[in-house]
Structures are given as C-alpha cells and as structure tokens.
Amino acid sequence: MKLWGGRFEGQTSELMEQFNASIGFDWRLYEADIEGSVAYAEALADAGLITTDERDQLQRGLGQVLEEFGNGQFELRLSDEDIHTAVERRLHELIGPVAGKLHTGRSRNDQIATDLRIYARMAIKRVDESLCEVQRALLTQAEAHQQALMPGYTHLQRAQPVPVAHWLLSHFWPLQRDRQRLQDCRDRLNVLPLGAGAMGGNAFGIDQESLSQVLGFDSVTLNSMDAVGDRDFVAELLFAGALIGTHLSRLAEDLIVYSSAEFGFVTLADAYSTGSSLMPQKKNPDSLELARGKSGRLIGNLVGLMTVLKGLPSTYNKDLQEDKEGLFDTIDTLLLTLPVVAGVIGTLQINTERMRAALDDSLLATDVANELVRLGVPFREAHGMVGQLVRAAETQRIALRDLPPETVRATHEGLVDRWLHIFDPARSVEQRQSSGGTAAQSLATQLAAARGCSN
Amino acid sequence: MKLWGGRFEGQTSELMEQFNASIGFDWRLYEADIEGSVAYAEALADAGLITTDERDQLQRGLGQVLEEFGNGQFELRLSDEDIHTAVERRLHELIGPVAGKLHTGRSRNDQIATDLRIYARMAIKRVDESLCEVQRALLTQAEAHQQALMPGYTHLQRAQPVPVAHWLLSHFWPLQRDRQRLQDCRDRLNVLPLGAGAMGGNAFGIDQESLSQVLGFDSVTLNSMDAVGDRDFVAELLFAGALIGTHLSRLAEDLIVYSSAEFGFVTLADAYSTGSSLMPQKKNPDSLELARGKSGRLIGNLVGLMTVLKGLPSTYNKDLQEDKEGLFDTIDTLLLTLPVVAGVIGTLQINTERMRAALDDSLLATDVANELVRLGVPFREAHGMVGQLVRAAETQRIALRDLPPETVRATHEGLVDRWLHIFDPARSVEQRQSSGGTAAQSLATQLAAARGCSN
Amino acid sequence: MKLWGGRFEGQTSELMEQFNASIGFDWRLYEADIEGSVAYAEALADAGLITTDERDQLQRGLGQVLEEFGNGQFELRLSDEDIHTAVERRLHELIGPVAGKLHTGRSRNDQIATDLRIYARMAIKRVDESLCEVQRALLTQAEAHQQALMPGYTHLQRAQPVPVAHWLLSHFWPLQRDRQRLQDCRDRLNVLPLGAGAMGGNAFGIDQESLSQVLGFDSVTLNSMDAVGDRDFVAELLFAGALIGTHLSRLAEDLIVYSSAEFGFVTLADAYSTGSSLMPQKKNPDSLELARGKSGRLIGNLVGLMTVLKGLPSTYNKDLQEDKEGLFDTIDTLLLTLPVVAGVIGTLQINTERMRAALDDSLLATDVANELVRLGVPFREAHGMVGQLVRAAETQRIALRDLPPETVRATHEGLVDRWLHIFDPARSVEQRQSSGGTAAQSLATQLAAARGCSN
Amino acid sequence: MKLWGGRFEGQTSELMEQFNASIGFDWRLYEADIEGSVAYAEALADAGLITTDERDQLQRGLGQVLEEFGNGQFELRLSDEDIHTAVERRLHELIGPVAGKLHTGRSRNDQIATDLRIYARMAIKRVDESLCEVQRALLTQAEAHQQALMPGYTHLQRAQPVPVAHWLLSHFWPLQRDRQRLQDCRDRLNVLPLGAGAMGGNAFGIDQESLSQVLGFDSVTLNSMDAVGDRDFVAELLFAGALIGTHLSRLAEDLIVYSSAEFGFVTLADAYSTGSSLMPQKKNPDSLELARGKSGRLIGNLVGLMTVLKGLPSTYNKDLQEDKEGLFDTIDTLLLTLPVVAGVIGTLQINTERMRAALDDSLLATDVANELVRLGVPFREAHGMVGQLVRAAETQRIALRDLPPETVRATHEGLVDRWLHIFDPARSVEQRQSSGGTAAQSLATQLAAARGCSN
C-alpha cells in the first residue's frame, strides 16, 4: 500500500523502492509516531471531521499497533516505505477504511517533523542521565582523592602539583556544559510542527494548541514552510553529541596515557580492559580507546547532516530523509559509550604513590619565582632567574632543592632561608587559593558545586 | 624579548619562530588583551602586589599601547611571538622594568582564554546585529507582499499556493533561532578564566570577583585546569556560524533558482550582480552564489576546531593556538556576508505577475481532495481519486478545471457543483488558517511576531 | 571463548563486552577472513609448523565455516567479539584443539589489516562496475541527443547553446576520474600486511611471498609497525567515495532543477519518482534528491575516519576498530545509489522542444561579440558594445535580433549584414570547434573517447 | 575597470564589490596567470587573430607586469576584482587598447581553471620536496639507531622490543604513500582546460595542442562544461594534504608522549621547544603540538571544499571562487610544517638507555609462547599458559624471568631449560625475520628501500 499512488501510471522500480524506503531505520520512531496519531485522532474528532466512534476505532487500532511494535510482533515490509505508511497500512488491516481518515489534513512532512522532535526530546533526556552518571563517577573518585597530589600537566610536561580530585573534576565541568547545551537544544526544539501539512498549513481547523499540550510541546510553529524544512534541532543535537565526543576523547587520552607502564598513574579494571590474541602479557585500555575513537563518528554525523542541509531549497526535500540515521547513530553511540566511561571511572584504580613519586622539584619552580616576587623582584625577572636555576640543576643532574646554597644566594639573598620550605607540593597547592584553584577551600567549593549539579 | 628564555641554552630555530608565532593573527585581540591587563593591574594593586604608583604607570603605559594599536602605529615584530608578548614588550619599552610586574601570577594560558572570551562576546553582538539586518530586510519585503501569491514548493515541484510574504518569512525564523543560539553561547561563555594561571590557579590572592565585574563576566571559573583547556565556546560559536551559513545557503538557493530565466520570480539589483568577461548578456547572481559557497568555509572551520580538540590531553596544549584563525574567519565571513544578503533582499525586485502565472490548477489538487473529505470521503480515498483526475488531465493535456463534468461527477456526485470554486488560489490560501498557516489572520500573527523579534 | 583471557582475573563487564564487540558488523568480512586463514594454514604447513594432516583439517574446517556463513547457518554470538574470534571459535567446535594452531605467529592486528584490504579491493571492483553503468546510461542518452540543442548555463543563467549530448557527457568525465582514483587506491593498497603480527613481525619463517601471491597481493609490507597501524587505504577509498557523492549531487541538482515545472527540460520515469501523502498532484524526484543527499553521509564517513586517525599513537590502537562501519556504509551507499542513478538516466525523458524553446537570442550575444572581433574590434571593446545592445533590447523588451538596424549599424557598420545569420544556435554550436568544444567533430571525438572508457 | 560592465545600468554596491573581489588572495596566481596569457597571445597570433606585432606588444607588456609583481611594485586595487582583471587593467595602462585583444575567445572561467592547475602542479612539487626532507631526517636517525632497542607499543601498552630504526621508519612509509598520492593527483590534473571558454568552447581555432605543450600539460580537456566546473583536482590535493596532516599528527603524538618526563625516550632540541610565561622550568614541545594541531585546518579545508561542491549545478558557479583560500592555506601550512618536523627529527636526541630500561620481561611473553609452540603446544593453548605466568609474576610483583622454576616446569617441562635464554630482547628482535620484521636482515632491506625512495 502506498499513500500516493493515484496519479502514477508506471510501477516504482524495485531498486528505487529499496533506495527510497526509510522503514529500515525509521521504524524506531514508532512510539512517537503513534503518540502523535492518537493525539491527531482526538483533534480530528474535536474539529468534527470524524465521529467520536471513529476516533475510538482509530485510537484502539493505534493502541494495538503500538502493542505489536512493543512486543516485536509487528511485521515490517519493504513496501511499507516509512513508519507512517507502515502504521497506516496495519491500521487499515485492523480497522478497515476508517484508517484512511487519520491522515486528513496531515502530511508525512509535518508528521515526521513531529515524530523527530518527540524522539529528540526523549533522547536528550536519556543522554543527560548518562552524562550525569559519568559526572557522578568522577565526583565519587574526586571525593575519595582530595588530599592525594599528582603532577598537573600542560603540553604533557609536568607543570604544577594539583590534587587528584582537581584533575578529575576538570573533566566534570565540560560535561556540565554539555548538559546545558542539550537543555538549550531541548527548549528550542519543543515547538509543534503538526498542522503545517505538506508545507502550506492545515485547512481543517485542527486545534493545535490542544495538540501541543497533549504532546508536551511548549508552542506551535509560526511558519508552515519552515516547520517542514527545519532540521536545525537535529544539527544542534548532533553538534552537542560531537562535543560530548571530544570531551570523552580528552578524558580517554588522559587515562590512556596515565595507564601506560611509564606513567602508571591509573590501572583499569579487568572488566574494562581486553587482551591481545598474540601477546599474552597485554592488558589494553580498549574501552577508552573506543571512547576516544567514537568522536570520529560523532563528528562525522554532524558533518553529514550539515552537508545535506547545505544549498537545499525551501521546505521539504527528500534529502532530509538523510537526517535520521546519523541522529540515531549519535544517540546510540552516546548511550553506549557514556555508561562504559562511567564504569571505567567508577572502577579505576588510582595509584597515588606513583603520582606522588612523579612530583619532582621542577614542578615547584613557579613557587620559587613567586617567592622572589614576594621579595620584591618583578615577576618577569624572577622568572628568568629561576629559569637559570633550573638549567643549572639540570646541567648538574641534581634536584632543584639540592643546588648549592651559594647558587641560591647569588640569585637572591633572601631566597636562601626560605629555600627548603618551598619544595613542598602540599604548600604549593594550598597557596593557590583562587576560585577554581587547588587550595583545600577552593576545592571544597568546587566539590560542593559539582555535587549540586550531578544530583 | 621572550617571556620564557631563562632555562634555555640553544637558540630557537628561525623556522620554529615563524611556525610558533601567532602574532600574525592574534594581534587582533589587542583591545581585549589590554582591557584584561588594565583590570589585572588594578587587581595586583588591590592585592598589595604593586604600589598604586606602579599601577598608574602600568595603566598609563597600557593606554598608550592601546592608542598605538588603534591608530596603526604599533610596530609588530615576528619576535613578538603573540599579542601578550607584543604588549608586554612595548610596555617595557615605554615604562621600563615595572612592566615585568604585570604578569605576576598570570600565565598566557589564562590570559588568552580571557581575551578570546571577550572577543567572542563582542563578535556575537555584532553578528546578532547583522542577522537582525537580514531579518528586517525579509520583514520589509514580506510586509510589502502579503497579498501576492506564488507557488510553494516541496521537492522543487509546485505544491500549494502561498503568500509571497509567507515564503519570505520562512527564511526569517531560522535566523531567529540562530540568534537564540548565539545568545545561549554568549551566556555560557561569560565565565572569567583569569586567575587560573598556567593551569593550577593563582597564588597571590587576586580578587577575581572584582575582576569579573570590571570585565563584564557573569561568574568565575570553578576549575583552573578546565579554564585554560576549554574551547567549548569557540566550537559552539563556530557551530552557530556554520548553521547560519547553511541557512543562508538555502535562502541563496531559492533566490538563485527563482532568478533563473525559467523561473523569473525575482530580479537581483545590478548592485548585487556581476557579469561575464566573455558573454556580454550575462547578469549573474554572484552575491548569492558566494553566500551559498561561504557555507563551506564555515563548516570547514567548525570541523577544523573539532579535529584539533579531539584526543587532546587535559589543560593547555599548544594545539589550541589553532583555535583562533578559524574563529576570526567565521566571524569575518559572517560580518561580510550578512550585510550583502541584507542588501540583496532589500533591493530585490519580486516579479509577482510571473509568480501568479505559475499558479496552475494542479496546485489546488489538495483542495479538491479536501472538498471530497468535506463530502464524507475518507482522506486516503479522496487522495487516490484526485490523483486519477490529475493523471486524466495530464493525459488530455488540459488544466484540471477543464476536465469534463462527467469525469468530475464520476469521482463524486457532490463535487460538480463546487468544482469551479475550488480553483481559486486565494481561497486555498485563506482556508489554511492553522497557526503558521497561510490565511490572512495566520500571516498577520506571524508578521506581528516577526516584528517583535527584529526590533 | 576469548582469544586472550589468560592473564586476566576479573570478568569483562557485560556493557564492555557489548561496547567492545565488532562482530555485529565485521562478520561481513567472513569471506576475506577465511580466505586469509586458508592461505595461512598452507603457509604454516610449508614452514613445518603444522603437519599436512593438520593443514587439511584446518582447511576443511574453514571450508565448512565458510559454507555456514554462506548459507546463513552460522550462529553469531555477542561473545564472539569479532570475526576472527567467531571463525576460530567455530573451527574449534568443528575440529577441536588443532584449531588453536591456526593463530601461530599471527595476530588479529595483521589479520584484520589483511581482511580489510581484501574487502576494499573487492569493493572497488564493484563500485567501478556501478560507475561504469552510470557512464553507459549517460553515453546512451548522449548518443541519442547529439543534434538537439539546449541552453548551457553558468551561474544557472543561460550562457550559450550546447548539444544535449555535450551537457550529458559533462557528467561522464567526473565519473571517469573517479574510476581512476579508485584504481590508484587499489594499486596502492594491494600490499600484504600478513606476517606483521601484532606489530613486530613474524618469528616463524612464514613465506610471505607465497602468501602474497595466493591472496592476490602485489607486494609485501616493509614495516610491520606501519602494516598494522596504516588505514590510509580506507581514508583514500572514503575520499574517492565522497567525491563520487559530490559528482552525483551535482548531476542530481541539474536534473532536479531541469525537472521543475518551470524548466521542464526532463521528465523522470514514474519508476524513479514518488508522490505526496497529502498532495495528489505531486510527482517528486525523490530518487535524485536522495542521491544528492547521500553526499552527506559519504563526506561524513570520510571526516569520521580522519578524526579517528588524528593524533593516534603508532601501530594498532583500538580506535581503529572505528574504521569499518563508515567504510561499509560508503560502499553500500554507492552500490545502492549508483544503479538508481543509472536507472534514472536510462529512463529519463528529455524534452528537447522545451530545451530548444529556451534558446533565446541573448545566448548568442557572445557570437555577436565574436563577429565584431572578426571585424577587427578588440574583444574587450566588442564585449562592451554588445553589452549595450543587450541592455537596449532588454529595455525595449524585444529580442536581440529585433533591434532596429540603425542601432546595430551604430555599433559597427559591418555588423548589419551579418546580423540575422548570427542568431542561429546551430551555427554558434558549430563554431566552437576546440577540443572539448561543441562542434560536431569535437563532439564526435568526445563520444568516441567516452565509448572507449565505458566498455 | 571591469571586464563586464556593458549591459549593466546600476552601480555595483561597495559592499558587494568587497564581497565579490578575490584579488585579495588570488593575486598569488600571478605567475601562472601571466604564463598562461603569454602562451595565449602566441596562440592568438598563430590563429591569425592578432598580428605578430600585437603579440609582441602583449608579451612585452605581460613581461613587465610579471616583473612588477615579482619586485613588489604592482599596485593592487580593490576594483581589480581578480588577478585576471588586475593583469588586464595594468596591461591596458602599459600598452593601450591592444590589451583588449588578449581576452579574445577566452573567459575567466577557463583562465582560472588553467591558473589553478599550474599552481597546483607547482605546489605538489614543493610539498613533495618537503616530504622528502622529513623522510631523509627519519632515515638519517634510523641509520644511526639500528642496534638500539626500544619497546614497541600497541594500545600505548608495551608490546614487543623493536629496533629504534624500525619505529622511526614506521613513520617513513606513510609519507611515501603521501608522495605517491600527490603524484597521482598531479598526473590526473595535468589536463589543459584553456579553450573551454566560459563553458561552451572556443570559436577562434586556437591551437590547444600547442598551448598544452608550451604550458607543460599532458593533454587537452574533452568537455568544455566539465573543464570550467571541475575542481576534483583541488579536492584531491586537499585530501592528500589532510592525510599528510594526520600522518604528522601521529608522528607528533608519539614524540610528544615519548618526550614526557615519564617516558623520557627523546629530548627535543631547544631550537624546537618553547617555554612558559609563568613556569620557569617548562620546556614544551610546541613545534610538535602545532604540527599535530595543524591536522585540524587541513581536514577543515578539505571539508570546506567538499561542502562548496555539494549540490552545485553544472559548469561554473561563483561558489567555486571559494576553492582558492583553502588550497593556499593547505599548501602554505604544509610548506611551513614539514620543514619544522624535519628540523625536529634532525635535531632530536634519542635517549637509548631510557628506552632500553623500559624493556621489561613482559615484552617477551610472546617469545615464551612461541617457545611453547616450538615444543609442540598449539599456539592458543600456549597463549593461555603464558597469560597465567604473566599474572603469577604480576601477583608476586616479580619479573617474569624470576618466576620459580617449578612454576615454569608446571607450565611445560621443556620450558625450563630454555627459560633464561628467552629474556633477551635482541634475540626476540632477531627472530622476527619476516619482510617488514625486526631482524637485522629485514631492517637492512627496509633501510635500502627507504634510501631508494628519499633520494
């Protein structure tokens, strides 16, 4: 059964039927599609276009179709073309010709736009929950590692000591921004397109305000041509997903590097590692490598849709059918990856003694410069002086603190007394009391804020 | 003058100096950079790290550097490395060693993050204004073309008649969503990173709340490692720009197609057309083709940054220097393209008679089906019946309305009486009274809403 | 059965198992995988690592596994992890412990690299055939439309008359370059990685030359670390696919525009069109819109892989598992889209009278200028003169040829005599005798060359 | 001076002039443009369209324009629009109206296609040389480190010992494939488009074969519409550049990780490192981070062009003007990055003792399994046995070789005797004698092949 055969003489080519059909993937929208149709049947009855009895038949029939989908009994056919056709075909089988009244004034163009927004809304909710799960895992580990110190890095070179919790939470906030982006996207997409018809609006006096309320939308479209041709919300969601992907890739990179034998800062649980088919000793962080690699498809999906949209004429063009697979893939990928990342973090063994051992004196070079500043030396000069001390220590292959007192004195008389006090990572960390800094109080504030977010 | 030479023995290779330097493009941030430094000097004085006299020297010196940039007298040197170095170098020339105190507790890492947020904030404001300009041009044309009708298209095939204003406004709303996205991005980015230092925070008791207020930020970073490594706001802004680009490409596509000899719906002003070096008759819509093509670089810039971010370790890595050129290019592109598009629309000649002439009867086939529905025929059957009428008319090479009465009657007895009334595009348009529909009242509501947005 | 459990204590998390498993998609490589294993069993026997009897058991077992896959009887399990594990697991069930000898000296790293190259080689062959099919369709239509003329366009504005065949063939040559690119890719990828092991080579004296010959490779890898980490050939193939996609999108764009009511140059067969669920009159070029839209996923797949590769450490990292789905999707998309496009073209009705009717005089303005050149006027001046004639005709709303003789004479005395001869599209077309030009002889040469390519 | 003003009445808007002008970047094509024009003047004379005297004037004039560009005296004006206009405008100033004959039968459409191919050809040559420079640097280091061993990694986990040279050369071969791709691109693009005119060919009997020879092309276009609309070669070159970018990003990633304090395998020369403005001890691998980050813009440029091409109608559209900036940027980026990478490698200090120290026993676990295979144990079982030995050693926190003899014996009687011989990395490396393997002979073959490539 086709929804449009009347004016056609020739048969659709079999190849074309296969090429054209979206039922292979858009069956996933069945819940949203049927939810929309149930509401639409109500609206048709309210507008006097069908009787209440017809409405009941339609709604009961739709209920049965939903059930068949839900319990896996619905039989898809290639000739179903798309989810709308499939549902209407089955409805017709179940309740006869009255099924043909459901589509009154409605087009697949406004129908799919409605379905997709309902789907996106639900998907955002679930991704948000999964992000929250990762945040909680980070927060739990952070709570447990507030005292332990590790080298903070820039350029993958040791920079300054930081609490392990501080590093862990540096991966918490990007996810918080991701959640806000998702929420913004959700607010923006929650506009009902139903009633836009094919592109010119609805001629049957359907009550869209009521439809909007029933279906949980916040408002109704103001332009029917825009309503059927707009896929901004898909692009925005794919972007949010792609950025989540890059955040996970950065977290994964840290952990992969830190779990190398050379760093040894963290050990992944066996549950999230795999081995080699050839090398018996290998335990590889496959979970994190995949999480890092998934950024590729997430960015690819975004690019795919942007390319589809580029240069498209107004309103609906069939190119837009290409919006769905990428969206489904992005959501599926996130809903699979995020729990794995949460699991990795939740079961991660953090080797604080290896971290501590990596806190060599050079990480406190800035503290030496700061001390000189407190002695009245302009920072820029202090920086230069300490740079030379670092070089001196390196040349002599000794730790900074072991430089001969005369070298220290030559730099600044006042430095000698304070010299040994400087080389205490805990002191360094405690001195950085800025907002977002490493001191205990700053960290406590940060942890409290994080707790507030991930509840 | 380098800000970091002390611990180095070997010279920087000349090639490396050139490769490493960002001054060739980041000089553009001079205003933001100096604004940040003036505020930081105040903060240093407040914290007792410099005297009020030193603060005054620094601020006066910075004022002079700003002036030199403003009037084009600042001489950049390749050895300046970046805007921060350039400013500090010049400041040192102007006021001597006290210049070396400005950088106390500050790193280029938190400095560039601050500069870039200030720049992005300003850029968003300007892009928003330009978007508004395009919206106003669309609105003005729409106001002037509320009665005139044209074919609405789906799949670039004639679908249903719509008011010209309705089509014009279908390009208004995507831009409105763009403006909202920009605003969301602006709200999210307006967090002060200054005080994060290189990545571990500030040890000198700088008052960040005050800095935040002076510099117009809404809050202060909660994690110093995130603060220096976060470029989400750049990605988000590039995405918003890329989506603006696709919106313009769709508008341009419509106009390019409509300005072909075959459509002839619109005529571009000479002011926004160019000719051919070979073919004397040509008048080409170059302005719109370029606007369409610019979507490429806008999407490319987004992909560029996402790729840079992918797999990067925590905090600052030099890769992040690659964030700026793409951002500048996106903003420049938008600020150049949007006014041109506004100009094209503002000066566009809309050939309403050509549009009207294109309203053949087939555009009213849906109205025939609707009439059958009103006669009690289920829509799906009605659709099939009308499809056959369309085919019959096509086969006989006549207009739909000219089908013999007996054919019409064969379809449905009740249809004959109403037959000729149906083929009035104005009636069709007026019947679609849904929100976002084409009827006069729906259009009036839409126009009022649009007026509210673009003020 | 895992290939690597020995050193592990903890169980793999269920979530991780699902996340890690590639068997859901890489089962498609079963033919290549088994082909490689059959050859490897031979090599093991040749190297004296297994007996000829063991070899026979292995090869018979593998033959049976292949058969089970081929007739759909192979039962995949999620715990199979990947195609290599699945095959070895089943082999073990079939022939017992000797199955465990097959993997001697081999790793999944060199195995998957081998499988993927075999797959890519086969895929290239099939895509090439499909490209050829489209080329033949274009050529057949071109052969049939050598005389018919149509407007050639630049900027979608009428430019100069061209034979319909010439326009059709302008879409032939890009596909020819695509085929060359595929061939280059094929030549470059045909290097055997088997024997690279996990990344350090093979310690068992396997005869790679012989393996290479048996498996149809042209040479053997020179660096085992490169062999397992190289996915250049996938990227190159995805790029070739993406460029095919843009070529099809340009062809589709032409045809979609030309099939609009306003152009009316071509009519798609019903077999490749679909209708509207709401508007009974609609016949939409969905096939071409989808073909145009598919460029999105093809470019997205390319970007996806490039992103995965970016910043990856040497040799094999699990991120590389993300290479396959995009590749399969690109190949599947091409193998589905290309035949549809061939079908569209093969059944396309070309409305030569509509094309002819669009050949207004302005298309011959360049011929007027050329005539002036022949009269000794420098081209640049001639161009300006004709531009003014065009403007004059436009202002007077008359055809160029109908300009008053005195206007023509005022331009150039010598122009009057030749005036009316100029306005013959066939003459214009025949004058452009350059290679790749529109004259009969040029076209004949072009057709001959095209025939040579698509055989 | 415009090349096309005649038919226009209204003035070009100033904004539009700025938007439309490409002279700001395409002036870079001046050499190619003038080279093409000198040849074209010859062709015009050969065809009898200008006198030999006029030809001489044109060629002398063009020579002077070239000189003015070469010594920086050429004054660009915004009104020059593009490089073709600029050259013709200046030529007109220098030699008067005869300048107006140069454009006879030629369009900017075939002219820019010619210029761009000449530029691309030259660019490929230079990029190839730079690639070769990096290859030579890798080869030189490899020659010097044939004996030294290091851990080879998969998943960034220690896998098997390899010669340092082997690892270095694993980055050589990807560049070799890049060079082949560039060469293929070069061969494919070297087709003369000149004579295609605006899109319909040349009506003046220009001798294209001769033009082709003079300008160094291999053949002449077969279709004029394709000739002016084809940008495949730009896309292909951008792809080749993007893949070079990912190769450099992988090399950079290795080196950045290896230069961390924790790995300590390599030390960058001061000449290719920079410091921190805040932390005096820092020495950062900025050169490599930038090289890694440049992959972003290279991929972005590719995506940008693909997006531009998507959905474009046949032949020339102004969107194609967007082809140049991305191309220039890709070439400039490569020509700046590659020499820096060559410099980094050429001056790299390789800390072989740190590498050697990292060769713990677990890297030889595969060798233990191989030994069991030689004792007749099927590999899969051997793998499992060794996995348990690895776990036992790890649990007891001892090296593999230090496992108690009874444990070894329990695994396999025959293993005890050979036990200690196994834990010699040099033996392991020497056993892998496959092509592309690590044994001395394999490495020698590889080095010889590499020498053959980079000469």
JSON list of N, CA and C in Angstrom, two decimals, chain C residues 223-238:
[
{"chain": "C", "resi": 223, "resn": "ASN", "atom": "N", "xyz": [57.30, -2.71, 6.65]},
{"chain": "C", "resi": 223, "resn": "ASN", "atom": "CA", "xyz": [57.43, -2.30, 8.06]},
{"chain": "C", "resi": 223, "resn": "ASN", "atom": "C", "xyz": [56.21, -2.78, 8.84]},
{"chain": "C", "resi": 224, "resn": "SER", "atom": "N", "xyz": [56.48, -3.67, 9.76]},
{"chain": "C", "resi": 224, "resn": "SER", "atom": "CA", "xyz": [55.38, -4.32, 10.47]},
{"chain": "C", "resi": 224, "resn": "SER", "atom": "C", "xyz": [54.58, -3.35, 11.34]},
{"chain": "C", "resi": 225, "resn": "MET", "atom": "N", "xyz": [55.21, -2.32, 11.87]},
{"chain": "C", "resi": 225, "resn": "MET", "atom": "CA", "xyz": [54.50, -1.36, 12.71]},
{"chain": "C", "resi": 225, "resn": "MET", "atom": "C", "xyz": [53.54, -0.53, 11.86]},
{"chain": "C", "resi": 226, "resn": "ASP", "atom": "N", "xyz": [54.03, -0.14, 10.71]},
{"chain": "C", "resi": 226, "resn": "ASP", "atom": "CA", "xyz": [53.18, 0.57, 9.75]},
{"chain": "C", "resi": 226, "resn": "ASP", "atom": "C", "xyz": [52.05, -0.34, 9.28]},
{"chain": "C", "resi": 227, "resn": "ALA", "atom": "N", "xyz": [52.38, -1.60, 9.05]},
{"chain": "C", "resi": 227, "resn": "ALA", "atom": "CA", "xyz": [51.39, -2.53, 8.47]},
{"chain": "C", "resi": 227, "resn": "ALA", "atom": "C", "xyz": [50.13, -2.65, 9.31]},
{"chain": "C", "resi": 228, "resn": "VAL", "atom": "N", "xyz": [50.29, -2.66, 10.63]},
{"chain": "C", "resi": 228, "resn": "VAL", "atom": "CA", "xyz": [49.11, -2.85, 11.48]},
{"chain": "C", "resi": 228, "resn": "VAL", "atom": "C", "xyz": [48.40, -1.54, 11.84]},
{"chain": "C", "resi": 229, "resn": "GLY", "atom": "N", "xyz": [49.11, -0.43, 11.67]},
{"chain": "C", "resi": 229, "resn": "GLY", "atom": "CA", "xyz": [48.51, 0.85, 12.07]},
{"chain": "C", "resi": 229, "resn": "GLY", "atom": "C", "xyz": [48.04, 1.69, 10.90]},
{"chain": "C", "resi": 230, "resn": "ASP", "atom": "N", "xyz": [48.33, 1.24, 9.69]},
{"chain": "C", "resi": 230, "resn": "ASP", "atom": "CA", "xyz": [48.00, 2.02, 8.49]},
{"chain": "C", "resi": 230, "resn": "ASP", "atom": "C", "xyz": [46.54, 1.81, 8.07]},
{"chain": "C", "resi": 231, "resn": "ARG", "atom": "N", "xyz": [45.79, 2.92, 8.00]},
{"chain": "C", "resi": 231, "resn": "ARG", "atom": "CA", "xyz": [44.45, 2.88, 7.42]},
{"chain": "C", "resi": 231, "resn": "ARG", "atom": "C", "xyz": [44.32, 3.90, 6.29]},
{"chain": "C", "resi": 232, "resn": "ASP", "atom": "N", "xyz": [45.45, 4.27, 5.71]},
{"chain": "C", "resi": 232, "resn": "ASP", "atom": "CA", "xyz": [45.44, 5.21, 4.58]},
{"chain": "C", "resi": 232, "resn": "ASP", "atom": "C", "xyz": [44.48, 4.75, 3.49]},
{"chain": "C", "resi": 233, "resn": "PHE", "atom": "N", "xyz": [44.52, 3.47, 3.22]},
{"chain": "C", "resi": 233, "resn": "PHE", "atom": "CA", "xyz": [43.72, 2.98, 2.09]},
{"chain": "C", "resi": 233, "resn": "PHE", "atom": "C", "xyz": [42.23, 3.14, 2.36]},
{"chain": "C", "resi": 234, "resn": "VAL", "atom": "N", "xyz": [41.85, 3.04, 3.62]},
{"chain": "C", "resi": 234, "resn": "VAL", "atom": "CA", "xyz": [40.44, 3.25, 3.94]},
{"chain": "C", "resi": 234, "resn": "VAL", "atom": "C", "xyz": [40.09, 4.73, 3.73]},
{"chain": "C", "resi": 235, "resn": "ALA", "atom": "N", "xyz": [40.95, 5.59, 4.24]},
{"chain": "C", "resi": 235, "resn": "ALA", "atom": "CA", "xyz": [40.71, 7.03, 4.06]},
{"chain": "C", "resi": 235, "resn": "ALA", "atom": "C", "xyz": [40.62, 7.38, 2.58]},
{"chain": "C", "resi": 236, "resn": "GLU", "atom": "N", "xyz": [41.55, 6.82, 1.81]},
{"chain": "C", "resi": 236, "resn": "GLU", "atom": "CA", "xyz": [41.59, 7.14, 0.39]},
{"chain": "C", "resi": 236, "resn": "GLU", "atom": "C", "xyz": [40.31, 6.65, -0.32]},
{"chain": "C", "resi": 237, "resn": "LEU", "atom": "N", "xyz": [39.87, 5.49, 0.09]},
{"chain": "C", "resi": 237, "resn": "LEU", "atom": "CA", "xyz": [38.65, 4.94, -0.51]},
{"chain": "C", "resi": 237, "resn": "LEU", "atom": "C", "xyz": [37.42, 5.76, -0.08]},
{"chain": "C", "resi": 238, "resn": "LEU", "atom": "N", "xyz": [37.41, 6.16, 1.17]},
{"chain": "C", "resi": 238, "resn": "LEU", "atom": "CA", "xyz": [36.29, 7.01, 1.63]},
{"chain": "C", "resi": 238, "resn": "LEU", "atom": "C", "xyz": [36.31, 8.35, 0.91]}
]
